[in-house]
Short mmCIF file of C-alpha atoms and ligand atoms in Angstrom, two decimals:
data_model
loop_
_atom_site.label_atom_id
_atom_site.label_comp_id
_atom_site.label_asym_id
_atom_site.label_seq_id
_atom_site.Cartn_x
_atom_site.Cartn_y
_atom_site.Cartn_z
CA MET A 14 -12.81 -220.10 -27.84
CA LYS A 15 -10.11 -218.72 -27.13
CA SER A 16 -6.89 -218.20 -28.85
CA PHE A 17 -3.46 -218.52 -28.48
CA PHE A 18 -2.43 -216.44 -31.80
CA GLY A 19 -3.30 -213.22 -31.86
CA PRO A 20 -5.52 -213.08 -35.39
CA GLY A 21 -2.74 -212.11 -37.98
CA ALA A 22 -1.00 -215.49 -37.20
CA ILE A 23 -4.66 -216.84 -37.40
CA ALA A 24 -5.52 -215.20 -41.51
CA ALA A 25 -1.62 -216.63 -41.70
CA LEU A 26 -2.55 -220.17 -40.51
CA LEU A 27 -5.13 -220.35 -42.72
CA ALA A 28 -3.65 -218.84 -45.69
CA ALA A 29 -1.06 -221.61 -45.27
CA ALA A 30 -3.50 -224.54 -44.39
CA ASP A 31 -5.35 -223.42 -48.32
CA ILE A 32 -2.07 -223.17 -50.30
CA ALA A 33 -1.59 -227.68 -48.74
CA ALA A 34 -4.59 -227.43 -50.23
CA ALA A 35 -4.33 -225.73 -52.87
CA GLN A 36 -1.47 -228.35 -53.89
CA GLN A 37 -2.85 -232.03 -52.80
CA THR A 38 -3.93 -233.17 -55.89
CA PRO A 39 -7.29 -234.13 -56.47
CA PHE A 40 -6.02 -237.56 -58.24
CA SER A 41 -6.69 -241.13 -56.36
CA ILE A 42 -5.64 -243.99 -57.63
CA SER A 43 -6.23 -246.10 -55.26
CA SER A 44 -8.87 -247.95 -56.23
CA THR A 45 -10.46 -249.42 -60.10
CA ASP A 46 -12.17 -246.91 -60.40
CA ASP A 47 -10.95 -244.20 -58.99
CA ILE A 48 -7.77 -244.59 -61.25
CA LYS A 49 -11.06 -245.03 -64.14
CA LYS A 50 -12.29 -241.61 -62.84
CA THR A 51 -8.85 -239.51 -63.41
CA SER A 52 -7.70 -241.12 -66.57
CA ALA A 53 -10.93 -239.66 -67.72
CA THR A 54 -9.76 -236.18 -66.62
CA LEU A 55 -6.55 -236.30 -68.00
CA ALA A 56 -7.77 -236.99 -70.91
CA TRP A 57 -10.28 -234.06 -70.51
CA ASP A 58 -7.28 -231.97 -69.32
CA LEU A 59 -5.40 -233.50 -72.75
CA LEU A 60 -7.75 -233.00 -75.15
CA GLN A 61 -8.53 -229.25 -73.93
CA TYR A 62 -4.84 -228.64 -76.88
CA TYR A 63 -7.25 -230.32 -79.55
CA LYS A 64 -9.06 -228.68 -82.19
CA GLY A 65 -9.28 -230.85 -85.17
CA ASN A 66 -12.76 -231.64 -84.11
CA GLU A 67 -13.92 -228.34 -84.42
CA SER A 68 -15.18 -226.84 -87.59
CA GLY A 69 -12.02 -224.82 -89.99
CA GLN A 70 -9.02 -227.27 -87.98
CA THR A 71 -7.32 -229.69 -89.45
CA PRO A 72 -8.02 -232.79 -88.22
CA GLY A 73 -5.59 -235.00 -86.89
CA LEU A 74 -3.42 -231.69 -85.83
CA LEU A 75 -2.43 -230.75 -82.55
CA PRO A 76 -1.01 -226.56 -82.14
CA GLY A 77 1.66 -226.60 -84.53
CA PRO A 78 4.42 -227.13 -85.97
CA PRO A 79 6.60 -224.42 -84.57
CA PRO A 80 5.84 -221.06 -85.02
CA ALA A 81 2.37 -221.48 -85.31
CA GLY A 82 2.13 -223.63 -82.43
CA PRO A 83 4.37 -226.08 -79.89
CA TYR A 84 3.91 -229.04 -81.43
CA TYR A 85 5.57 -231.41 -84.80
CA TRP A 86 2.81 -233.40 -86.96
CA TRP A 87 3.69 -237.52 -85.16
CA GLU A 88 2.49 -235.70 -81.82
CA ALA A 89 -0.55 -235.91 -82.33
CA GLY A 90 0.44 -239.86 -83.98
CA ALA A 91 1.65 -241.04 -80.77
CA MET A 92 -1.94 -238.42 -79.11
CA PHE A 93 -4.07 -240.53 -81.31
CA GLY A 94 -1.95 -244.49 -80.07
CA THR A 95 -2.62 -242.73 -77.20
CA LEU A 96 -6.02 -242.34 -76.57
CA ILE A 97 -6.50 -245.65 -77.75
CA ASP A 98 -4.88 -247.56 -75.54
CA TYR A 99 -7.24 -245.42 -72.84
CA TRP A 100 -10.36 -246.53 -74.77
CA PHE A 101 -9.45 -250.40 -74.25
CA LEU A 102 -8.09 -250.11 -71.15
CA THR A 103 -11.29 -247.85 -69.18
CA GLY A 104 -13.67 -248.71 -71.21
CA ASP A 105 -14.95 -245.12 -72.04
CA THR A 106 -15.83 -244.21 -76.07
CA THR A 107 -15.72 -241.02 -75.28
CA TYR A 108 -12.53 -240.07 -77.37
CA ASN A 109 -13.35 -243.04 -80.25
CA ASP A 110 -14.31 -240.91 -83.27
CA LEU A 111 -12.24 -238.06 -83.45
CA THR A 112 -9.29 -240.25 -83.16
CA ILE A 113 -11.25 -242.36 -86.12
CA GLN A 114 -11.11 -239.09 -87.55
CA GLY A 115 -7.86 -238.13 -87.10
CA ILE A 116 -6.45 -240.98 -88.06
CA GLN A 117 -7.93 -241.19 -90.94
CA PHE A 118 -7.28 -237.73 -92.09
CA GLN A 119 -3.47 -238.12 -91.35
CA THR A 120 -2.52 -240.78 -93.40
CA GLY A 121 -2.21 -239.03 -96.71
CA THR A 122 -2.19 -239.51 -100.74
CA ASP A 123 -1.65 -243.08 -100.29
CA ASN A 124 -2.58 -244.36 -96.82
CA ASP A 125 0.83 -244.95 -95.98
CA PHE A 126 1.31 -241.51 -93.64
CA GLN A 127 3.91 -239.79 -95.68
CA PRO A 128 0.77 -236.44 -95.80
CA ARG A 129 3.38 -233.86 -98.14
CA ASN A 130 1.91 -230.81 -95.96
CA GLU A 131 4.86 -232.59 -93.19
CA THR A 132 7.03 -233.34 -96.13
CA LEU A 133 9.72 -231.42 -94.02
CA SER A 134 9.39 -233.06 -90.53
CA LEU A 135 9.01 -236.45 -92.26
CA GLY A 136 11.65 -238.79 -90.30
CA ASN A 137 11.38 -242.78 -90.07
CA ASP A 138 10.78 -242.12 -86.72
CA ASP A 139 7.04 -239.77 -86.81
CA GLN A 140 5.56 -241.77 -89.73
CA GLY A 141 6.71 -244.95 -87.16
CA PHE A 142 5.40 -242.57 -84.22
CA TRP A 143 1.87 -243.24 -86.66
CA GLY A 144 2.57 -246.93 -87.34
CA MET A 145 2.20 -247.74 -84.07
CA THR A 146 -0.60 -246.33 -83.44
CA ALA A 147 -2.30 -247.86 -86.27
CA MET A 148 -0.77 -250.96 -85.26
CA THR A 149 -2.52 -250.07 -81.82
CA ALA A 150 -5.60 -250.27 -83.48
CA ALA A 151 -5.09 -253.28 -85.05
CA GLU A 152 -4.17 -255.39 -81.44
CA GLU A 153 -6.87 -253.47 -79.72
CA ASN A 154 -9.89 -254.01 -81.86
CA PHE A 155 -10.72 -250.23 -81.87
CA PRO A 156 -13.43 -249.83 -84.05
CA ASN A 157 -12.83 -250.04 -87.55
CA PRO A 158 -13.09 -247.96 -90.25
CA PRO A 159 -15.37 -246.97 -92.13
CA ALA A 160 -15.25 -250.17 -95.45
CA ASP A 161 -13.76 -247.17 -97.89
CA LYS A 162 -10.91 -246.37 -95.12
CA PRO A 163 -7.57 -248.59 -95.34
CA GLY A 164 -8.44 -251.12 -92.44
CA TRP A 165 -4.93 -250.27 -89.29
CA LEU A 166 -3.52 -252.92 -90.40
CA ALA A 167 -3.23 -251.83 -93.64
CA LEU A 168 -2.39 -248.39 -92.57
CA ALA A 169 0.03 -250.30 -90.09
CA GLN A 170 1.65 -252.28 -93.39
CA ALA A 171 2.06 -249.44 -95.27
CA VAL A 172 4.61 -248.25 -92.99
CA PHE A 173 6.44 -250.75 -92.37
CA ASN A 174 6.97 -251.19 -96.29
CA THR A 175 8.07 -248.12 -97.19
CA GLN A 176 10.59 -248.19 -94.27
CA ALA A 177 11.11 -252.16 -95.68
CA SER A 178 11.80 -250.74 -99.59
CA PRO A 179 15.65 -250.64 -100.86
CA GLU A 180 15.66 -247.08 -101.26
CA ARG A 181 15.41 -246.68 -97.06
CA HIS A 182 18.76 -249.06 -96.50
CA ASP A 183 21.94 -247.56 -97.71
CA ASP A 184 25.02 -248.79 -97.36
CA THR A 185 26.44 -246.24 -95.18
CA CYS A 186 27.60 -248.19 -92.17
CA GLY A 187 26.43 -251.68 -93.05
CA GLY A 188 22.52 -250.71 -93.53
CA GLY A 189 19.90 -249.52 -91.29
CA LEU A 190 17.14 -246.41 -91.27
CA ARG A 191 18.20 -243.16 -91.45
CA TRP A 192 16.45 -240.66 -89.66
CA GLN A 193 15.06 -238.67 -91.90
CA ILE A 194 12.91 -239.25 -95.15
CA PRO A 195 13.83 -236.67 -97.66
CA PRO A 196 17.29 -236.50 -98.28
CA THR A 197 16.68 -232.00 -98.54
CA ASN A 198 15.46 -232.81 -94.74
CA LYS A 199 18.12 -231.02 -91.50
CA GLY A 200 18.87 -234.12 -90.31
CA TYR A 201 18.98 -236.92 -93.29
CA SER A 202 22.67 -238.07 -92.40
CA TYR A 203 22.23 -239.53 -89.27
CA LYS A 204 20.68 -242.76 -88.36
CA ASN A 205 19.53 -243.39 -84.64
CA SER A 206 17.72 -245.46 -82.21
CA ILE A 207 14.52 -243.94 -82.29
CA ALA A 208 13.97 -244.25 -86.37
CA ASN A 209 14.65 -247.70 -86.40
CA GLY A 210 13.51 -249.37 -83.39
CA CYS A 211 9.82 -247.84 -84.84
CA PHE A 212 10.92 -250.14 -87.59
CA PHE A 213 11.69 -252.99 -85.35
CA ASN A 214 8.91 -251.82 -83.13
CA LEU A 215 5.96 -252.92 -85.99
CA GLY A 216 7.59 -255.79 -87.43
CA ALA A 217 7.51 -257.61 -84.30
CA ARG A 218 4.07 -256.36 -84.18
CA LEU A 219 3.30 -257.63 -87.52
CA ALA A 220 4.97 -260.83 -87.85
CA ARG A 221 2.85 -262.26 -84.24
CA TYR A 222 0.02 -260.33 -85.63
CA THR A 223 0.04 -261.92 -89.30
CA GLY A 224 1.60 -264.73 -88.34
CA ASN A 225 4.41 -263.37 -90.98
CA THR A 226 7.61 -264.51 -91.22
CA THR A 227 8.94 -262.34 -94.38
CA TYR A 228 7.91 -259.15 -90.76
CA ALA A 229 10.31 -260.98 -88.49
CA ASP A 230 12.50 -261.79 -90.80
CA TRP A 231 13.51 -257.57 -91.08
CA ALA A 232 13.23 -257.35 -87.13
CA GLU A 233 15.85 -259.42 -86.93
CA LYS A 234 17.35 -257.40 -89.67
CA THR A 235 17.07 -254.48 -88.32
CA TRP A 236 18.95 -255.96 -84.52
CA ASN A 237 21.38 -257.07 -85.06
CA TRP A 238 23.13 -254.08 -87.60
CA TRP A 239 21.42 -251.77 -84.61
CA ALA A 240 23.01 -253.53 -81.81
CA ASP A 241 27.03 -254.17 -84.95
CA VAL A 242 27.02 -250.71 -85.00
CA GLY A 243 26.80 -249.90 -81.31
CA PHE A 244 23.73 -248.03 -81.19
CA LEU A 245 23.08 -250.64 -78.41
CA ASP A 246 26.32 -250.98 -75.77
CA SER A 247 26.67 -255.04 -76.76
CA GLU A 248 28.12 -254.72 -72.27
CA THR A 249 24.88 -252.59 -70.32
CA TYR A 250 22.14 -252.53 -72.96
CA ALA A 251 22.20 -249.11 -72.54
CA ILE A 252 20.49 -247.86 -76.00
CA TYR A 253 22.62 -245.22 -77.50
CA ASP A 254 21.07 -241.80 -80.13
CA GLY A 255 22.80 -242.18 -83.44
CA ALA A 256 25.23 -241.61 -85.41
CA ASP A 257 25.91 -239.56 -88.43
CA VAL A 258 26.96 -241.67 -91.40
CA SER A 259 29.77 -238.25 -92.40
CA ASN A 260 32.08 -241.07 -90.08
CA ASN A 261 30.16 -244.19 -90.95
CA CYS A 262 28.36 -244.37 -87.75
CA THR A 263 31.95 -243.97 -85.56
CA LYS A 264 31.21 -241.47 -82.96
CA ILE A 265 28.54 -241.87 -81.29
CA ASN A 266 26.05 -239.93 -79.52
CA LYS A 267 25.93 -241.59 -76.68
CA ALA A 268 22.60 -239.09 -74.97
CA GLU A 269 19.60 -242.27 -73.76
CA PHE A 270 16.16 -241.26 -74.25
CA SER A 271 13.76 -243.80 -72.76
CA TYR A 272 11.51 -243.25 -76.04
CA ASN A 273 13.59 -245.85 -77.04
CA SER A 274 14.26 -248.25 -74.36
CA ALA A 275 9.90 -247.88 -74.52
CA VAL A 276 10.23 -248.69 -77.74
CA TRP A 277 13.07 -251.51 -78.24
CA VAL A 278 12.24 -253.57 -75.29
CA LEU A 279 8.32 -254.01 -76.42
CA GLY A 280 9.95 -255.01 -80.09
CA ALA A 281 11.72 -257.66 -78.78
CA ALA A 282 9.26 -258.40 -76.06
CA TYR A 283 6.88 -259.46 -79.44
CA MET A 284 9.68 -261.13 -80.84
CA TYR A 285 10.44 -263.15 -77.64
CA ASN A 286 6.62 -263.78 -78.07
CA TYR A 287 5.96 -264.58 -81.54
CA THR A 288 9.70 -266.88 -81.55
CA LYS A 289 9.44 -268.09 -78.06
CA SER A 290 13.22 -268.21 -77.79
CA ASP A 291 15.79 -268.06 -75.07
CA THR A 292 18.06 -265.36 -76.66
CA TRP A 293 14.71 -263.01 -77.51
CA LYS A 294 13.95 -263.97 -72.99
CA THR A 295 17.40 -262.57 -72.63
CA ARG A 296 17.28 -259.36 -74.57
CA VAL A 297 13.82 -258.37 -72.99
CA GLU A 298 15.93 -259.26 -69.79
CA LYS A 299 18.85 -256.84 -69.93
CA LEU A 300 16.91 -253.92 -71.65
CA VAL A 301 14.47 -253.76 -69.73
CA ASP A 302 16.78 -254.83 -66.07
CA HIS A 303 18.97 -251.46 -67.19
CA GLY A 304 15.69 -249.73 -68.87
CA LEU A 305 14.68 -249.56 -65.34
CA GLU A 306 17.48 -248.85 -63.74
CA THR A 307 18.26 -245.11 -65.79
CA PHE A 308 15.10 -244.59 -66.39
CA PHE A 309 13.10 -245.07 -62.96
CA PRO A 310 15.84 -244.59 -60.83
CA LYS A 311 13.73 -244.34 -57.74
CA GLY A 312 11.34 -245.76 -58.91
CA ILE A 313 10.18 -243.15 -60.76
CA ALA A 314 9.99 -241.49 -64.01
CA TYR A 315 13.21 -239.87 -65.10
CA GLU A 316 14.19 -238.62 -68.54
CA PRO A 317 18.52 -238.30 -67.68
CA THR A 318 19.57 -236.92 -70.07
CA CYS A 319 17.29 -233.58 -69.95
CA GLU A 320 15.41 -233.47 -66.48
CA ASP A 321 17.91 -232.00 -64.41
CA TRP A 322 18.33 -229.10 -66.46
CA GLY A 323 14.75 -228.30 -67.65
CA THR A 324 16.16 -228.92 -70.64
CA CYS A 325 13.06 -230.89 -72.51
CA SER A 326 12.35 -230.07 -75.63
CA THR A 327 8.67 -230.47 -76.36
CA ASP A 328 9.32 -233.46 -78.06
CA MET A 329 10.67 -235.53 -75.20
CA LEU A 330 8.51 -233.91 -72.20
CA SER A 331 6.47 -236.58 -73.97
CA PHE A 332 8.54 -239.65 -73.47
CA LYS A 333 7.26 -240.80 -69.66
CA GLY A 334 4.32 -241.74 -71.10
CA TYR A 335 5.32 -243.79 -73.85
CA LEU A 336 8.10 -245.99 -70.99
CA HIS A 337 4.56 -246.36 -69.18
CA ARG A 338 2.86 -247.65 -72.03
CA TRP A 339 4.31 -249.71 -73.67
CA TYR A 340 6.78 -250.92 -70.85
CA SER A 341 3.42 -251.46 -69.59
CA THR A 342 1.98 -253.86 -72.58
CA THR A 343 4.94 -255.98 -72.28
CA THR A 344 4.02 -257.49 -69.33
CA GLN A 345 1.81 -259.21 -70.72
CA ILE A 346 3.32 -260.47 -73.84
CA ALA A 347 6.71 -261.26 -72.00
CA PRO A 348 4.73 -262.56 -68.52
CA PHE A 349 8.02 -262.73 -66.80
CA THR A 350 8.21 -259.89 -66.76
CA ALA A 351 5.53 -258.60 -64.84
CA GLU A 352 7.08 -259.44 -61.35
CA LYS A 353 9.71 -256.51 -62.00
CA ILE A 354 8.06 -253.58 -63.89
CA LEU A 355 4.41 -254.51 -62.85
CA PRO A 356 5.54 -252.54 -59.75
CA VAL A 357 8.03 -249.46 -60.64
CA LEU A 358 5.46 -248.82 -62.59
CA LYS A 359 2.51 -248.48 -59.68
CA THR A 360 5.19 -246.04 -57.91
CA SER A 361 5.79 -244.27 -60.27
CA ALA A 362 2.24 -243.46 -62.36
CA ALA A 363 1.64 -242.94 -58.10
CA ALA A 364 4.80 -239.63 -57.89
CA ALA A 365 3.77 -238.53 -61.23
CA VAL A 366 0.12 -237.95 -60.33
CA LYS A 367 0.46 -236.35 -56.94
CA GLN A 368 2.77 -233.28 -58.95
CA CYS A 369 -0.58 -232.47 -60.93
CA THR A 370 -1.85 -229.89 -58.94
CA GLY A 371 -1.05 -226.72 -62.01
CA GLY A 372 -2.36 -223.91 -63.66
CA ASP A 373 -6.42 -222.97 -62.88
CA LEU A 374 -8.20 -225.82 -62.18
CA GLY A 375 -5.58 -226.96 -59.45
CA ARG A 376 -4.97 -230.55 -61.75
CA GLN A 377 -2.44 -229.54 -64.24
CA CYS A 378 0.89 -231.94 -64.94
CA GLY A 379 4.51 -231.05 -64.64
CA PHE A 380 6.59 -233.37 -66.40
CA LYS A 381 8.85 -233.79 -62.84
CA TRP A 382 7.49 -236.79 -60.76
CA ASP A 383 10.38 -237.21 -58.51
CA THR A 384 10.49 -234.24 -56.09
CA PHE A 385 6.30 -234.52 -55.98
CA LYS A 386 5.81 -231.32 -56.41
CA TYR A 387 4.78 -229.56 -59.76
CA ASP A 388 7.21 -227.62 -61.92
CA GLY A 389 5.21 -224.73 -63.34
CA ALA A 390 4.84 -225.83 -66.50
CA THR A 391 1.48 -227.65 -68.33
CA GLY A 392 1.05 -228.95 -71.97
CA VAL A 393 0.55 -231.99 -74.11
CA GLY A 394 3.83 -234.00 -73.66
CA GLN A 395 3.22 -233.29 -69.43
CA GLU A 396 -0.69 -234.46 -69.62
CA MET A 397 -0.04 -237.56 -72.05
CA ASP A 398 2.51 -238.32 -70.14
CA VAL A 399 0.43 -238.59 -66.45
CA LEU A 400 -2.17 -240.14 -68.66
CA GLY A 401 -0.64 -242.73 -70.33
CA ALA A 402 1.17 -244.03 -66.65
CA VAL A 403 -2.68 -244.12 -64.74
CA SER A 404 -4.20 -246.09 -67.58
CA SER A 405 -2.47 -247.90 -68.30
CA LEU A 406 -2.33 -249.66 -63.93
CA LEU A 407 -5.88 -251.25 -65.71
CA ILE A 408 -3.53 -254.06 -67.25
CA GLY A 409 -3.90 -256.74 -65.71
CA SER A 410 -8.06 -256.44 -65.72
CA SER A 411 -7.74 -255.69 -69.74
CA LYS A 412 -6.52 -259.22 -71.49
CA GLY A 413 -3.33 -258.98 -73.83
CA PRO A 414 -3.34 -258.04 -77.51
CA VAL A 415 -4.37 -260.04 -80.53
CA THR A 416 -3.69 -261.85 -83.47
CA ASN A 417 -5.65 -261.86 -86.72
CA SER A 418 -6.47 -265.68 -85.48
CA THR A 419 -7.20 -264.34 -81.77
CA GLY A 420 -10.31 -262.51 -82.77
CA GLY A 421 -8.57 -259.22 -84.79
CA THR A 422 -10.71 -257.85 -87.48
CA SER A 423 -8.27 -255.43 -88.52
CA VAL A 424 -7.92 -255.38 -92.85
CA GLY A 425 -4.68 -255.78 -94.03
CA ASN A 426 -2.31 -255.76 -97.28
CA PRO A 427 0.16 -257.05 -96.80
CA ASN A 428 1.18 -254.35 -100.68
CA ALA A 429 -0.13 -251.50 -99.60
CA GLY A 430 2.68 -248.41 -99.35
CA GLY A 431 4.16 -249.99 -102.10
CA ASN A 432 5.32 -245.83 -103.36
CA PRO A 433 8.04 -244.72 -100.81
CA ASN A 434 8.26 -241.47 -102.34
CA SER A 435 4.81 -240.09 -101.49
CA PHE A 436 5.71 -237.32 -99.88
CA GLU A 437 6.91 -235.96 -102.86
CA VAL A 438 4.40 -233.79 -104.93
CA PRO A 439 3.92 -234.78 -108.00
CA VAL A 440 5.76 -233.57 -111.28
CA THR A 441 2.94 -232.49 -114.02
CA PRO A 442 3.90 -232.64 -117.60
CA ILE A 443 4.60 -228.73 -118.22
CA THR A 444 2.05 -227.60 -121.35
CA ALA A 445 2.28 -224.37 -123.11
CA GLY A 446 -0.27 -221.89 -121.89
CA ASP A 447 0.74 -223.78 -117.81
CA LYS A 448 4.39 -221.73 -118.06
CA VAL A 449 3.72 -218.12 -116.84
CA GLY A 450 1.55 -219.22 -114.08
CA ALA A 451 4.10 -222.50 -113.41
CA SER A 452 7.14 -220.53 -113.07
CA ILE A 453 5.48 -218.85 -111.10
CA VAL A 454 4.24 -221.49 -108.91
CA THR A 455 7.85 -222.64 -107.86
CA ILE A 456 8.94 -219.00 -106.91
CA ILE A 457 6.57 -219.05 -104.20
CA LEU A 458 7.36 -222.99 -103.09
CA VAL A 459 11.58 -222.11 -103.27
CA CYS A 460 11.43 -218.53 -101.26
CA SER A 461 8.71 -220.34 -99.11
CA THR A 462 10.35 -223.45 -98.61
CA VAL A 463 13.44 -221.25 -97.52
CA SER A 464 12.23 -219.91 -95.10
CA ILE A 465 10.47 -223.22 -92.76
CA LEU A 466 14.52 -224.42 -93.31
CA GLY A 467 15.15 -221.30 -91.48
CA TRP A 468 13.13 -221.86 -88.80
CA MET A 469 13.66 -225.34 -88.66
CA SER A 470 17.57 -224.84 -88.35
CA ILE A 471 16.96 -222.33 -86.15
CA GLY A 472 14.55 -223.86 -84.32
CA ALA A 473 17.40 -227.18 -84.03
C1 NAG B 5 -14.28 -231.42 -79.49
O1 NAG B 5 -13.66 -232.63 -79.28
C2 NAG B 5 -13.95 -231.48 -78.18
C3 NAG B 5 -14.44 -233.68 -76.13
O2 NAG B 5 -14.31 -234.74 -77.04
C4 NAG B 5 -15.55 -231.87 -77.70
O3 NAG B 5 -15.34 -231.45 -76.38
C5 NAG B 5 -15.93 -231.02 -78.30
O4 NAG B 5 -16.99 -230.76 -78.56
C6 NAG B 5 -15.54 -231.06 -79.83
N1 NAG B 5 -15.88 -230.52 -80.19
C7 NAG B 5 -16.62 -230.57 -81.93
C8 NAG B 5 -17.57 -229.42 -82.98
O5 NAG B 5 -17.12 -231.07 -81.94
C1 NAG B 6 -3.19 -230.03 -95.08
O1 NAG B 6 -3.38 -228.04 -95.79
C2 NAG B 6 -3.90 -227.58 -96.41
C3 NAG B 6 -3.47 -226.32 -96.66
O2 NAG B 6 -4.04 -225.66 -95.18
C4 NAG B 6 -5.55 -227.85 -95.44
O3 NAG B 6 -6.52 -228.13 -96.97
C5 NAG B 6 -5.26 -229.84 -95.42
O4 NAG B 6 -5.70 -230.07 -94.85
C6 NAG B 6 -4.01 -229.86 -95.53
N1 NAG B 6 -4.04 -232.05 -95.13
C7 NAG B 6 -3.48 -232.82 -93.87
C8 NAG B 6 -4.27 -234.06 -94.81
O5 NAG B 6 -3.34 -232.54 -92.92
C1 NAG B 7 31.53 -248.67 -92.54
O1 NAG B 7 30.63 -249.54 -91.35
C2 NAG B 7 30.31 -250.43 -91.05
C3 NAG B 7 29.45 -250.93 -90.05
O2 NAG B 7 30.02 -250.87 -89.32
C4 NAG B 7 30.93 -251.52 -91.26
O3 NAG B 7 30.89 -252.72 -92.19
C5 NAG B 7 31.82 -251.25 -92.73
O4 NAG B 7 33.46 -251.98 -93.70
C6 NAG B 7 32.42 -249.66 -91.99
N1 NAG B 7 32.92 -249.02 -94.16
C7 NAG B 7 33.74 -248.25 -93.91
C8 NAG B 7 35.18 -248.41 -95.34
O5 NAG B 7 34.76 -248.08 -92.73
C1 NAG B 8 4.01 -261.50 -96.38
O1 NAG B 8 4.86 -260.15 -95.78
C2 NAG B 8 5.56 -260.15 -97.19
C3 NAG B 8 6.00 -258.76 -96.75
O2 NAG B 8 5.82 -257.41 -96.61
C4 NAG B 8 4.74 -259.35 -98.13
O3 NAG B 8 5.30 -259.17 -99.27
C5 NAG B 8 4.36 -261.04 -99.09
O4 NAG B 8 3.20 -261.31 -99.57
C6 NAG B 8 3.29 -261.22 -97.15
N1 NAG B 8 2.46 -263.30 -97.70
C7 NAG B 8 1.57 -263.31 -97.72
C8 NAG B 8 1.60 -264.60 -97.34
O5 NAG B 8 0.76 -262.30 -96.81
C1 NAG B 9 2.32 -264.45 -75.53
O1 NAG B 9 0.96 -263.66 -75.36
C2 NAG B 9 0.49 -264.18 -74.82
C3 NAG B 9 -0.65 -262.85 -74.31
O2 NAG B 9 -1.84 -261.90 -75.57
C4 NAG B 9 0.61 -264.65 -73.77
O3 NAG B 9 -1.11 -264.92 -73.25
C5 NAG B 9 1.33 -265.90 -73.73
O4 NAG B 9 1.84 -266.35 -71.97
C6 NAG B 9 2.67 -264.94 -74.77
N1 NAG B 9 4.14 -266.11 -74.88
C7 NAG B 9 5.20 -266.28 -73.93
C8 NAG B 9 5.60 -267.63 -74.92
O5 NAG B 9 5.60 -265.28 -73.13
C1 NAG B 10 -3.88 -264.75 -89.96
O1 NAG B 10 -3.62 -264.13 -91.22
C2 NAG B 10 -3.09 -264.44 -92.68
C3 NAG B 10 -1.47 -264.43 -94.00
O2 NAG B 10 -2.32 -263.45 -93.79
C4 NAG B 10 -3.04 -265.40 -93.51
O3 NAG B 10 -2.84 -267.28 -93.89
C5 NAG B 10 -4.44 -266.57 -92.19
O4 NAG B 10 -5.58 -267.80 -92.80
C6 NAG B 10 -4.83 -265.98 -91.92
N1 NAG B 10 -5.92 -266.03 -89.99
C7 NAG B 10 -6.91 -266.35 -90.30
C8 NAG B 10 -7.71 -267.22 -89.19
O5 NAG B 10 -7.25 -265.54 -90.87
#
């Protein structure tokens, strides 16, 4: 065959073809089988970051927190929630044992997700994410833990009860939860939409699961406070981030994040399902309309507050996954939203996989989905987002979340979480013989706390 091109030009063309091939995602979502296969590979890639099931490692933790690794404690809780949904939607049991072990190891001494190792990053939202993961396990009838371990429902109730305790609800700003739990944590003076959103979301879901109206009453009360204080824009239904108690929450930080939308939309959908009221229906509608417009501007998930500037934190890099998963469950629990939401989640998931061309395997995912090009950085958040988006495409063929009267088997305990301060290291009475040792321990504790707080402030 004769060629018009000289050898050099042919080499260049072949190289260009190679690049094009390398930039083609190996992932397809064009059939149920393809969606399952793609999800399985994404889950495997995600799990490469998790070492908690290896000997000598701590179950339930991702590498971190900074500076030991990029991930805070809560993100592992969020990852297990993603893996439970993955199992529920695909039927793949590969990661179930590792998930059960990881969650159960992190419940803390009082089985309320306040392990003492994590006090320095213990926010109501951090605890809340683990609680919502446990709730998901109950609703999806995830395999129950051994009988001597707390049930998924009991764990969710424990988180709820600690957060409903009077000492978490002071009068500043007229009520509501603070961001952080320990008063010494940086961020204790901030009240925000995510901490209150997790509590609201859990309350709504516990009400539907158990039929106990106390949970729904708390969800109502939380919504009312949150809307009144102005974290919900009464006109646009934008959800603002939060405000400091020092000026009674009058200076609102108006940043919008997709995880806030996701957590409130899903909670409102559960309240609608539980009450069947028009009030909740309208709230769901307005939140969804604003959420679709703001977080899917081109029909593709987008994080407006940080994405264009490349300033998304490690935490923020995981938000698109919750957005997809929880909007997706919303379509089951408030079916009237399906027509609006499902087509958008589909175009968004298609864009998500297109940019998964990075790394040595040529399939690592980045965070920027609307350019169809790998943005050069991957990690737990980026992989988890695409896994959430792709596996959620199977929502149509899954049965919705159960309740204790429609097949739910999780063991509950309405009185779990009786000690809201279980994260504190107990003070034991000091005997004469212990004194020298104790003061040395105190000095070590004080020094290490100060240095940890030092890096936290630098990092924030
Ligand atoms: C930990 O889990 C991963 C993912 O399932 C698996 O590949 C690995 O073999 C497990 N490690 C151990 C020590 O069980
Ligand atoms: C707490 O930290 C210690 C020391 O690193 C570790 O042995 C223990 O397993 C951790 N506990 C939890 C619940 O992570
Ligand atoms: C603080 O804010 C709450 C809620 O907006 C309001 O009810 C209360 O009156 C305010 N308190 C003061 C001292 O301004
Ligand atoms: C309903 O939930 C509340 C709050 O946790 C609890 O105090 C009460 O015992 C529960 N009622 C029943 C019947 O379980
Ligand atoms: C409540 O959720 C179930 C799915 O679990 C759904 O079948 C039902 O239609 C929902 N109820 C309402 C009022 O939308
Ligand atoms: C569901 O839980 C509620 C509250 O604990 C209880 O009253 C009811 O009997 C339970 N229903 C079933 C079917 O177990």
